[in-house]
PDB file of C-alpha atoms and ligand atoms in Angstrom:
ATOM      1  CA  MET A  20     -33.826 -18.301  22.901  1.00 40.00           C
ATOM      2  CA  PRO A  21     -31.062 -16.268  21.196  1.00 44.00           C
ATOM      3  CA  VAL A  22     -31.294 -16.158  17.423  1.00 40.00           C
ATOM      4  CA  ARG A  23     -27.944 -17.856  16.948  1.00 42.00           C
ATOM      5  CA  CYS A  24     -29.082 -20.850  19.061  1.00 42.00           C
ATOM      6  CA  VAL A  25     -32.195 -21.148  16.937  1.00 39.00           C
ATOM      7  CA  LEU A  26     -30.059 -21.055  13.823  1.00 39.00           C
ATOM      8  CA  LEU A  27     -27.742 -23.707  15.248  1.00 40.00           C
ATOM      9  CA  LEU A  28     -30.727 -25.928  16.040  1.00 42.00           C
ATOM     10  CA  LEU A  29     -31.959 -25.472  12.527  1.00 40.00           C
ATOM     11  CA  GLY A  30     -28.490 -26.086  11.122  1.00 39.00           C
ATOM     12  CA  LEU A  31     -28.562 -22.609   9.588  1.00 42.00           C
ATOM     13  CA  ALA A  32     -25.611 -20.978  11.350  1.00 42.00           C
ATOM     14  CA  ALA A  33     -23.786 -20.447   8.065  1.00 43.00           C
ATOM     15  CA  PRO A  34     -24.579 -16.701   7.793  1.00 43.00           C
ATOM     16  CA  LEU A  35     -21.883 -15.885  10.391  1.00 42.00           C
ATOM     17  CA  PRO A  36     -18.898 -16.724   8.155  1.00 48.00           C
ATOM     18  CA  ALA A  37     -20.651 -14.802   5.419  1.00 47.00           C
ATOM     19  CA  LEU A  38     -20.677 -11.747   7.686  1.00 44.00           C
ATOM     20  CA  ALA A  39     -16.931 -12.139   8.266  1.00 51.00           C
ATOM     21  CA  ALA A  40     -16.483 -12.117   4.497  1.00 54.00           C
ATOM     22  CA  GLU A  41     -17.727  -8.533   4.500  1.00 83.00           C
ATOM     23  CA  MET A  42     -14.621  -7.299   6.322  1.00 95.00           C
ATOM     24  CA  PRO A  43     -13.576  -4.028   4.669  1.00 97.00           C
ATOM     25  CA  ILE A  44     -10.123  -4.046   3.091  1.00 98.00           C
ATOM     26  CA  PHE A  45      -7.752  -1.129   2.546  1.00 98.00           C
ATOM     27  CA  ASP A  46      -5.642  -2.112  -0.463  1.00 98.00           C
ATOM     28  CA  ALA A  47      -2.420  -0.183   0.070  1.00 98.00           C
ATOM     29  CA  HIS A  48      -0.656  -1.163  -3.135  1.00 98.00           C
ATOM     30  CA  VAL A  49      -2.511  -0.414  -6.367  1.00 97.00           C
ATOM     31  CA  HIS A  50      -1.094   0.996  -9.608  1.00 96.00           C
ATOM     32  CA  TYR A  51      -3.135   2.275 -12.529  1.00 96.00           C
ATOM     33  CA  SER A  52      -0.475   3.079 -15.093  1.00 90.00           C
ATOM     34  CA  HIS A  53      -0.747   4.354 -18.641  1.00 86.00           C
ATOM     35  CA  ASP A  54      -0.830   0.860 -20.114  1.00 85.00           C
ATOM     36  CA  ALA A  55      -3.834  -0.169 -17.968  1.00 88.00           C
ATOM     37  CA  TRP A  56      -6.317   2.375 -19.338  1.00 83.00           C
ATOM     38  CA  ASP A  57      -7.000   0.842 -22.736  1.00 78.00           C
ATOM     39  CA  ASN A  58      -8.431  -2.430 -21.476  1.00 84.00           C
ATOM     40  CA  LEU A  59      -9.709  -1.058 -18.221  1.00 93.00           C
ATOM     41  CA  PRO A  60     -11.267   2.421 -18.414  1.00 95.00           C
ATOM     42  CA  PRO A  61     -11.448   4.380 -15.144  1.00 96.00           C
ATOM     43  CA  ALA A  62     -15.113   3.602 -14.477  1.00 96.00           C
ATOM     44  CA  ASP A  63     -14.421  -0.138 -14.824  1.00 96.00           C
ATOM     45  CA  ALA A  64     -11.377   0.155 -12.570  1.00 96.00           C
ATOM     46  CA  VAL A  65     -13.452   1.842  -9.860  1.00 97.00           C
ATOM     47  CA  ALA A  66     -16.095  -0.868 -10.288  1.00 97.00           C
ATOM     48  CA  ILE A  67     -13.435  -3.498  -9.505  1.00 96.00           C
ATOM     49  CA  LEU A  68     -12.368  -1.621  -6.363  1.00 97.00           C
ATOM     50  CA  ARG A  69     -15.979  -1.524  -5.211  1.00 96.00           C
ATOM     51  CA  LYS A  70     -16.635  -5.153  -6.114  1.00 96.00           C
ATOM     52  CA  ALA A  71     -13.652  -6.120  -3.949  1.00 96.00           C
ATOM     53  CA  GLY A  72     -15.347  -4.427  -0.991  1.00 96.00           C
ATOM     54  CA  LEU A  73     -12.461  -2.022  -0.556  1.00 97.00           C
ATOM     55  CA  LYS A  74     -12.821   0.685   2.028  1.00 96.00           C
ATOM     56  CA  ARG A  75     -10.024   2.628   0.384  1.00 98.00           C
ATOM     57  CA  ALA A  76      -7.061   2.068  -1.917  1.00 98.00           C
ATOM     58  CA  LEU A  77      -3.665   3.745  -2.132  1.00 98.00           C
ATOM     59  CA  VAL A  78      -3.225   4.252  -5.870  1.00 98.00           C
ATOM     60  CA  SER A  79      -0.243   5.416  -7.879  1.00 97.00           C
ATOM     61  CA  SER A  80       0.518   5.293 -11.550  1.00 95.00           C
ATOM     62  CA  SER A  81       3.403   5.791 -13.916  1.00 93.00           C
ATOM     63  CA  GLY A  82       2.487   9.065 -15.561  1.00 91.00           C
ATOM     64  CA  ASP A  83       0.203  10.060 -12.650  1.00 95.00           C
ATOM     65  CA  GLU A  84      -2.700  10.644 -15.030  1.00 94.00           C
ATOM     66  CA  GLY A  85      -4.290   7.286 -14.162  1.00 95.00           C
ATOM     67  CA  THR A  86      -4.287   8.151 -10.474  1.00 96.00           C
ATOM     68  CA  GLN A  87      -5.913  11.506 -11.184  1.00 96.00           C
ATOM     69  CA  ARG A  88      -8.636   9.882 -13.281  1.00 96.00           C
ATOM     70  CA  LEU A  89      -9.519   7.449 -10.493  1.00 97.00           C
ATOM     71  CA  VAL A  90      -9.477  10.145  -7.801  1.00 97.00           C
ATOM     72  CA  ALA A  91     -11.825  12.260  -9.906  1.00 96.00           C
ATOM     73  CA  LEU A  92     -14.273   9.362 -10.183  1.00 97.00           C
ATOM     74  CA  ALA A  93     -14.059   8.061  -6.616  1.00 97.00           C
ATOM     75  CA  PRO A  94     -12.531  10.641  -4.272  1.00 96.00           C
ATOM     76  CA  GLU A  95     -13.816   8.845  -1.164  1.00 95.00           C
ATOM     77  CA  LEU A  96     -12.213   5.563  -2.255  1.00 97.00           C
ATOM     78  CA  VAL A  97      -8.923   6.432  -3.946  1.00 98.00           C
ATOM     79  CA  ILE A  98      -6.004   7.888  -2.010  1.00 98.00           C
ATOM     80  CA  PRO A  99      -3.505   9.316  -4.475  1.00 98.00           C
ATOM     81  CA  SER A 100       0.215   8.655  -4.327  1.00 98.00           C
ATOM     82  CA  LEU A 101       2.686  10.308  -6.683  1.00 98.00           C
ATOM     83  CA  ARG A 102       5.077   7.981  -8.476  1.00 97.00           C
ATOM     84  CA  PRO A 103       8.415   9.409  -9.635  1.00 97.00           C
ATOM     85  CA  TYR A 104       7.823   7.646 -12.953  1.00 96.00           C
ATOM     86  CA  ARG A 105       6.416   9.195 -16.095  1.00 95.00           C
ATOM     87  CA  THR A 106       6.492   5.869 -17.915  1.00 90.00           C
ATOM     88  CA  ARG A 107       7.171   2.292 -16.894  1.00 87.00           C
ATOM     89  CA  GLY A 108      10.725   2.750 -18.234  1.00 89.00           C
ATOM     90  CA  ASP A 109      11.583   5.273 -15.496  1.00 94.00           C
ATOM     91  CA  LEU A 110      11.561   2.459 -12.927  1.00 93.00           C
ATOM     92  CA  SER A 111      15.241   1.638 -13.380  1.00 92.00           C
ATOM     93  CA  THR A 112      16.586   5.096 -14.282  1.00 95.00           C
ATOM     94  CA  TRP A 113      14.682   7.642 -12.177  1.00 98.00           C
ATOM     95  CA  ALA A 114      17.202   7.924  -9.341  1.00 97.00           C
ATOM     96  CA  ARG A 115      19.806   9.308 -11.772  1.00 97.00           C
ATOM     97  CA  ASP A 116      17.443  11.415 -13.877  1.00 97.00           C
ATOM     98  CA  ASP A 117      17.359  15.084 -12.863  1.00 96.00           C
ATOM     99  CA  THR A 118      14.166  15.708 -14.821  1.00 97.00           C
ATOM    100  CA  VAL A 119      12.301  13.442 -12.355  1.00 98.00           C
ATOM    101  CA  ALA A 120      12.812  15.969  -9.546  1.00 97.00           C
ATOM    102  CA  ALA A 121      11.240  18.667 -11.720  1.00 96.00           C
ATOM    103  CA  PHE A 122       8.347  16.327 -12.566  1.00 97.00           C
ATOM    104  CA  LEU A 123       7.668  15.707  -8.853  1.00 98.00           C
ATOM    105  CA  GLY A 124       7.821  19.399  -8.015  1.00 97.00           C
ATOM    106  CA  GLU A 125       5.469  20.326 -10.844  1.00 97.00           C
ATOM    107  CA  ARG A 126       2.929  17.613  -9.931  1.00 97.00           C
ATOM    108  CA  LEU A 127       3.008  18.513  -6.246  1.00 98.00           C
ATOM    109  CA  ARG A 128       2.239  22.140  -7.029  1.00 97.00           C
ATOM    110  CA  ARG A 129      -0.680  21.108  -9.209  1.00 95.00           C
ATOM    111  CA  SER A 130      -2.417  18.272  -7.297  1.00 96.00           C
ATOM    112  CA  ARG A 131      -2.806  16.949  -3.774  1.00 96.00           C
ATOM    113  CA  TYR A 132      -1.343  13.615  -2.678  1.00 98.00           C
ATOM    114  CA  ALA A 133      -1.065  11.530   0.461  1.00 98.00           C
ATOM    115  CA  ALA A 134       2.192   9.808  -0.472  1.00 98.00           C
ATOM    116  CA  ILE A 135       5.117   9.615  -2.878  1.00 98.00           C
ATOM    117  CA  GLY A 136       5.716   6.203  -4.427  1.00 98.00           C
ATOM    118  CA  GLU A 137       5.807   3.409  -4.917  1.00 97.00           C
ATOM    119  CA  PHE A 138       9.406   3.854  -6.027  1.00 98.00           C
ATOM    120  CA  HIS A 139      12.189   1.300  -6.429  1.00 98.00           C
ATOM    121  CA  LEU A 140      15.391   2.291  -4.666  1.00 98.00           C
ATOM    122  CA  TYR A 141      18.281   0.209  -3.405  1.00 98.00           C
ATOM    123  CA  GLY A 142      21.428   0.693  -1.348  1.00 98.00           C
ATOM    124  CA  ALA A 143      23.570   3.765  -1.867  1.00 98.00           C
ATOM    125  CA  ASP A 144      21.312   5.039  -4.678  1.00 98.00           C
ATOM    126  CA  ALA A 145      19.088   6.405  -1.906  1.00 98.00           C
ATOM    127  CA  ASP A 146      21.679   9.120  -1.318  1.00 98.00           C
ATOM    128  CA  LEU A 147      21.753  10.318  -4.932  1.00 98.00           C
ATOM    129  CA  PRO A 148      20.501  13.888  -5.498  1.00 98.00           C
ATOM    130  CA  VAL A 149      17.114  12.941  -7.028  1.00 98.00           C
ATOM    131  CA  PRO A 150      15.986  10.618  -4.188  1.00 98.00           C
ATOM    132  CA  LYS A 151      17.265  13.219  -1.694  1.00 98.00           C
ATOM    133  CA  ARG A 152      15.128  15.851  -3.374  1.00 98.00           C
ATOM    134  CA  MET A 153      12.170  13.454  -3.254  1.00 98.00           C
ATOM    135  CA  VAL A 154      12.613  12.950   0.502  1.00 98.00           C
ATOM    136  CA  ALA A 155      12.788  16.717   0.981  1.00 98.00           C
ATOM    137  CA  LEU A 156       9.575  17.190  -1.013  1.00 98.00           C
ATOM    138  CA  ALA A 157       7.832  14.480   1.027  1.00 98.00           C
ATOM    139  CA  LYS A 158       8.854  16.320   4.180  1.00 98.00           C
ATOM    140  CA  GLN A 159       7.742  19.683   2.795  1.00 98.00           C
ATOM    141  CA  TYR A 160       4.313  18.357   1.794  1.00 97.00           C
ATOM    142  CA  GLY A 161       3.879  15.953   4.732  1.00 97.00           C
ATOM    143  CA  LEU A 162       3.710  12.843   2.534  1.00 98.00           C
ATOM    144  CA  VAL A 163       4.330   9.172   3.290  1.00 98.00           C
ATOM    145  CA  LEU A 164       7.139   7.526   1.289  1.00 98.00           C
ATOM    146  CA  HIS A 165       6.096   4.201  -0.291  1.00 98.00           C
ATOM    147  CA  ALA A 166       9.439   2.465  -0.793  1.00 98.00           C
ATOM    148  CA  HIS A 167      10.227  -0.755  -2.618  1.00 98.00           C
ATOM    149  CA  SER A 168      13.681  -0.889  -1.054  1.00 98.00           C
ATOM    150  CA  ASP A 169      16.269  -2.954   0.731  1.00 98.00           C
ATOM    151  CA  VAL A 170      17.265  -2.353   4.347  1.00 98.00           C
ATOM    152  CA  ASP A 171      20.279  -0.260   3.336  1.00 98.00           C
ATOM    153  CA  ALA A 172      18.184   2.192   1.306  1.00 98.00           C
ATOM    154  CA  LEU A 173      15.561   2.473   4.072  1.00 98.00           C
ATOM    155  CA  GLU A 174      18.253   3.334   6.611  1.00 98.00           C
ATOM    156  CA  ARG A 175      19.586   6.018   4.294  1.00 98.00           C
ATOM    157  CA  LEU A 176      16.090   7.491   3.800  1.00 98.00           C
ATOM    158  CA  PHE A 177      15.579   7.659   7.568  1.00 98.00           C
ATOM    159  CA  ARG A 178      18.998   9.309   7.989  1.00 98.00           C
ATOM    160  CA  GLN A 179      17.953  11.999   5.503  1.00 98.00           C
ATOM    161  CA  ASP A 180      14.726  12.631   7.419  1.00 98.00           C
ATOM    162  CA  PRO A 181      14.469  10.939  10.835  1.00 98.00           C
ATOM    163  CA  GLU A 182      10.820  12.031  10.976  1.00 98.00           C
ATOM    164  CA  ALA A 183       9.948  10.486   7.600  1.00 98.00           C
ATOM    165  CA  ARG A 184       6.973   8.125   7.508  1.00 98.00           C
ATOM    166  CA  ILE A 185       7.838   5.177   5.290  1.00 98.00           C
ATOM    167  CA  LEU A 186       5.554   2.429   4.008  1.00 98.00           C
ATOM    168  CA  TRP A 187       7.844  -0.501   3.146  1.00 98.00           C
ATOM    169  CA  ALA A 188       6.470  -2.112   0.021  1.00 98.00           C
ATOM    170  CA  HIS A 189       6.273  -5.915   0.228  1.00 98.00           C
ATOM    171  CA  SER A 190       7.849  -5.642   3.691  1.00 98.00           C
ATOM    172  CA  GLY A 191      11.030  -5.566   1.627  1.00 98.00           C
ATOM    173  CA  PHE A 192      10.416  -9.233   0.651  1.00 98.00           C
ATOM    174  CA  GLU A 193      12.346  -9.845   3.870  1.00 98.00           C
ATOM    175  CA  ARG A 194      11.935 -12.700   6.299  1.00 97.00           C
ATOM    176  CA  PRO A 195       9.951 -11.980   9.501  1.00 98.00           C
ATOM    177  CA  ASP A 196      13.111 -11.621  11.641  1.00 98.00           C
ATOM    178  CA  ALA A 197      14.547  -8.911   9.396  1.00 98.00           C
ATOM    179  CA  VAL A 198      11.204  -7.081   9.259  1.00 98.00           C
ATOM    180  CA  ARG A 199      10.992  -7.223  13.074  1.00 98.00           C
ATOM    181  CA  GLU A 200      14.437  -5.699  13.427  1.00 98.00           C
ATOM    182  CA  MET A 201      13.486  -2.769  11.208  1.00 98.00           C
ATOM    183  CA  LEU A 202      10.147  -2.214  12.961  1.00 98.00           C
ATOM    184  CA  ARG A 203      11.867  -2.194  16.354  1.00 98.00           C
ATOM    185  CA  ARG A 204      14.387   0.341  15.102  1.00 98.00           C
ATOM    186  CA  HIS A 205      11.968   2.705  13.349  1.00 98.00           C
ATOM    187  CA  LYS A 206       8.704   3.830  14.911  1.00 98.00           C
ATOM    188  CA  ASN A 207       7.657   5.526  11.663  1.00 98.00           C
ATOM    189  CA  LEU A 208       7.930   2.412   9.515  1.00 98.00           C
ATOM    190  CA  TRP A 209       4.863   0.557   8.215  1.00 98.00           C
ATOM    191  CA  CYS A 210       4.835  -2.536   6.015  1.00 98.00           C
ATOM    192  CA  ASP A 211       2.597  -3.713   3.224  1.00 98.00           C
ATOM    193  CA  LEU A 212       2.257  -7.409   2.498  1.00 98.00           C
ATOM    194  CA  ALA A 213       1.708  -7.030  -1.234  1.00 97.00           C
ATOM    195  CA  PHE A 214       2.673  -9.761  -3.663  1.00 96.00           C
ATOM    196  CA  ARG A 215       3.681 -12.266  -1.012  1.00 96.00           C
ATOM    197  CA  THR A 216       1.675 -15.151   0.357  1.00 95.00           C
ATOM    198  CA  GLU A 217       3.701 -17.016   2.961  1.00 96.00           C
ATOM    199  CA  HIS A 218       2.056 -15.093   5.842  1.00 97.00           C
ATOM    200  CA  GLY A 219      -1.350 -16.555   4.965  1.00 97.00           C
ATOM    201  CA  ALA A 220      -0.862 -19.573   2.714  1.00 94.00           C
ATOM    202  CA  GLY A 221      -3.693 -22.064   3.033  1.00 94.00           C
ATOM    203  CA  GLY A 222      -5.660 -19.592   5.112  1.00 96.00           C
ATOM    204  CA  LYS A 223      -3.355 -20.047   8.107  1.00 96.00           C
ATOM    205  CA  VAL A 224      -0.935 -17.551   9.628  1.00 98.00           C
ATOM    206  CA  PRO A 225       2.368 -19.297  10.465  1.00 98.00           C
ATOM    207  CA  ALA A 226       3.757 -18.849  13.998  1.00 98.00           C
ATOM    208  CA  GLU A 227       6.622 -16.540  13.007  1.00 98.00           C
ATOM    209  CA  TRP A 228       4.258 -14.144  11.192  1.00 98.00           C
ATOM    210  CA  ARG A 229       1.639 -14.356  13.948  1.00 98.00           C
ATOM    211  CA  ALA A 230       4.299 -13.334  16.480  1.00 98.00           C
ATOM    212  CA  LEU A 231       5.355 -10.425  14.267  1.00 98.00           C
ATOM    213  CA  PHE A 232       1.772  -9.199  13.726  1.00 98.00           C
ATOM    214  CA  THR A 233       1.135  -9.520  17.465  1.00 98.00           C
ATOM    215  CA  GLU A 234       4.265  -7.552  18.404  1.00 98.00           C
ATOM    216  CA  PHE A 235       3.433  -4.819  15.871  1.00 98.00           C
ATOM    217  CA  PRO A 236      -0.353  -4.802  15.520  1.00 98.00           C
ATOM    218  CA  ASP A 237      -0.339  -1.217  14.170  1.00 98.00           C
ATOM    219  CA  ARG A 238       2.222  -1.525  11.384  1.00 98.00           C
ATOM    220  CA  PHE A 239       0.989  -3.966   8.749  1.00 98.00           C
ATOM    221  CA  MET A 240      -1.438  -3.584   5.862  1.00 98.00           C
ATOM    222  CA  VAL A 241      -2.398  -5.584   2.802  1.00 98.00           C
ATOM    223  CA  GLY A 242      -2.040  -4.787  -0.893  1.00 98.00           C
ATOM    224  CA  THR A 243      -2.479  -6.393  -4.288  1.00 96.00           C
ATOM    225  CA  ASP A 244       0.259  -4.674  -6.334  1.00 95.00           C
ATOM    226  CA  THR A 245      -1.222  -4.274  -9.816  1.00 93.00           C
ATOM    227  CA  PHE A 246       2.197  -3.855 -11.384  1.00 90.00           C
ATOM    228  CA  THR A 247       0.902  -5.068 -14.734  1.00 89.00           C
ATOM    229  CA  PRO A 248      -2.558  -4.240 -16.147  1.00 87.00           C
ATOM    230  CA  GLU A 249      -3.855  -7.815 -15.971  1.00 89.00           C
ATOM    231  CA  ARG A 250      -3.245  -7.905 -12.236  1.00 93.00           C
ATOM    232  CA  TRP A 251      -6.240  -5.595 -11.802  1.00 94.00           C
ATOM    233  CA  TYR A 252      -8.345  -8.710 -12.082  1.00 90.00           C
ATOM    234  CA  TYR A 253      -6.691 -10.053  -8.915  1.00 94.00           C
ATOM    235  CA  ILE A 254      -7.900  -7.172  -6.757  1.00 97.00           C
ATOM    236  CA  VAL A 255     -11.170  -8.917  -5.875  1.00 96.00           C
ATOM    237  CA  GLU A 256      -9.427 -12.256  -5.438  1.00 95.00           C
ATOM    238  CA  HIS A 257      -6.743 -10.674  -3.264  1.00 96.00           C
ATOM    239  CA  ALA A 258      -9.332  -9.027  -0.994  1.00 97.00           C
ATOM    240  CA  ASN A 259     -11.157 -12.331  -0.569  1.00 96.00           C
ATOM    241  CA  TRP A 260      -7.931 -14.250   0.027  1.00 96.00           C
ATOM    242  CA  SER A 261      -6.894 -11.653   2.624  1.00 97.00           C
ATOM    243  CA  ARG A 262     -10.200 -12.073   4.462  1.00 97.00           C
ATOM    244  CA  VAL A 263      -9.571 -15.809   4.708  1.00 96.00           C
ATOM    245  CA  TRP A 264      -6.122 -15.672   6.316  1.00 97.00           C
ATOM    246  CA  LEU A 265      -7.024 -12.640   8.450  1.00 98.00           C
ATOM    247  CA  ALA A 266      -9.832 -14.738   9.959  1.00 97.00           C
ATOM    248  CA  ASP A 267      -7.083 -16.908  11.463  1.00 98.00           C
ATOM    249  CA  LEU A 268      -6.064 -13.940  13.662  1.00 98.00           C
ATOM    250  CA  PRO A 269      -7.933 -12.428  16.641  1.00 98.00           C
ATOM    251  CA  PRO A 270     -10.677 -10.178  15.191  1.00 97.00           C
ATOM    252  CA  ALA A 271      -9.255  -6.888  16.483  1.00 98.00           C
ATOM    253  CA  LEU A 272      -5.821  -7.637  15.003  1.00 98.00           C
ATOM    254  CA  ALA A 273      -7.335  -8.807  11.730  1.00 98.00           C
ATOM    255  CA  GLU A 274      -9.313  -5.597  11.441  1.00 98.00           C
ATOM    256  CA  ARG A 275      -6.196  -3.515  11.980  1.00 98.00           C
ATOM    257  CA  ILE A 276      -4.259  -5.273   9.233  1.00 98.00           C
ATOM    258  CA  ALA A 277      -7.281  -5.369   6.924  1.00 98.00           C
ATOM    259  CA  TRP A 278      -7.897  -1.616   6.953  1.00 98.00           C
ATOM    260  CA  ARG A 279      -7.476   0.209  10.247  1.00 98.00           C
ATOM    261  CA  ASN A 280      -3.680   0.628  10.130  1.00 98.00           C
ATOM    262  CA  ALA A 281      -3.710   2.062   6.622  1.00 98.00           C
ATOM    263  CA  ASP A 282      -6.684   4.232   7.490  1.00 98.00           C
ATOM    264  CA  THR A 283      -4.777   5.617  10.466  1.00 98.00           C
ATOM    265  CA  LEU A 284      -1.561   6.166   8.487  1.00 98.00           C
ATOM    266  CA  PHE A 285      -3.510   8.181   5.923  1.00 98.00           C
ATOM    267  CA  ALA A 286      -5.914   9.762   8.414  1.00 95.00           C
ATOM    268  CA  SER A 287      -4.875  13.286   7.490  1.00 92.00           C
ATOM    269  CA  TRP A 288      -5.861  12.721   3.850  1.00 93.00           C
ATOM    270  CA  LYS A 289      -9.124  14.450   3.065  1.00 87.00           C
ATOM    271  CA  PRO A 290     -10.641  14.095  -0.380  1.00 83.00           C
ATOM    272  CA  ALA A 291     -11.514  17.293  -2.156  1.00 77.00           C
ATOM    273  CA  VAL A 292     -15.153  18.211  -1.775  1.00 64.00           C
ATOM    274  CA  SER A 293     -16.859  16.936  -4.908  1.00 51.00           C
ATOM    275  CA  GLN A 294     -18.536  19.569  -7.028  1.00 43.00           C
TER     276      GLN A 294
HETATM  277 ZN1   ZN B  29       4.074  -1.912  -6.774  1.00 72.38          ZN
END
């Protein structure tokens, strides 16, 4: 008699859901900025990533130093992305600040990255000289752009570089229909689901999101968005919550959104060989 039947007879079939809970997660939206270090030293931050059962995490930080510290500790786990922010305050001014372009160039010469972002950029600002320079650098170094942007800015980024690969942070906080339209128009657009819950509230995937995930099984990924230091403590919770709603999808699709899509997008990233 198969083991599972024996377990069912004994009323001990519970281990199967527990196995599902082990689904690896690629968290594609983590920040470890300068104001997170004091309360959460790098070793503790890496411990949280491991406790969450993360396969990998796309990490960026205002100041970049936080990202570098995590990469040094866990090169197999942390995929570095370069933020165009030296401090949190750059968030609203960077697109008009010429010194940001120099900062990006200097960092890119010094360290290796898989992406540039997450950056905040809206509408016609995308065509300002600093964002244009950023897009050119992403092209030069073969980096993904992680954009917290509206549709208008995304279209402008793609016009600057039709071959750009863009990860749309929070899926633009757009409704499923608007996300679908963008995904149909741009083959090199991926979406993270960070800091939104309507696609999996109550552990169920609503019909409109299910249809979107089914039409574009290769384009979505999950993320916590630790935009303030205290949100680091949600990383474990977010991974567990993601496993619950993903279990409402067919297993192959769930696995893609959980980690495979992000893993594929960043497949060319190879961690430095540790010394
Ligand atoms: Zn973010």
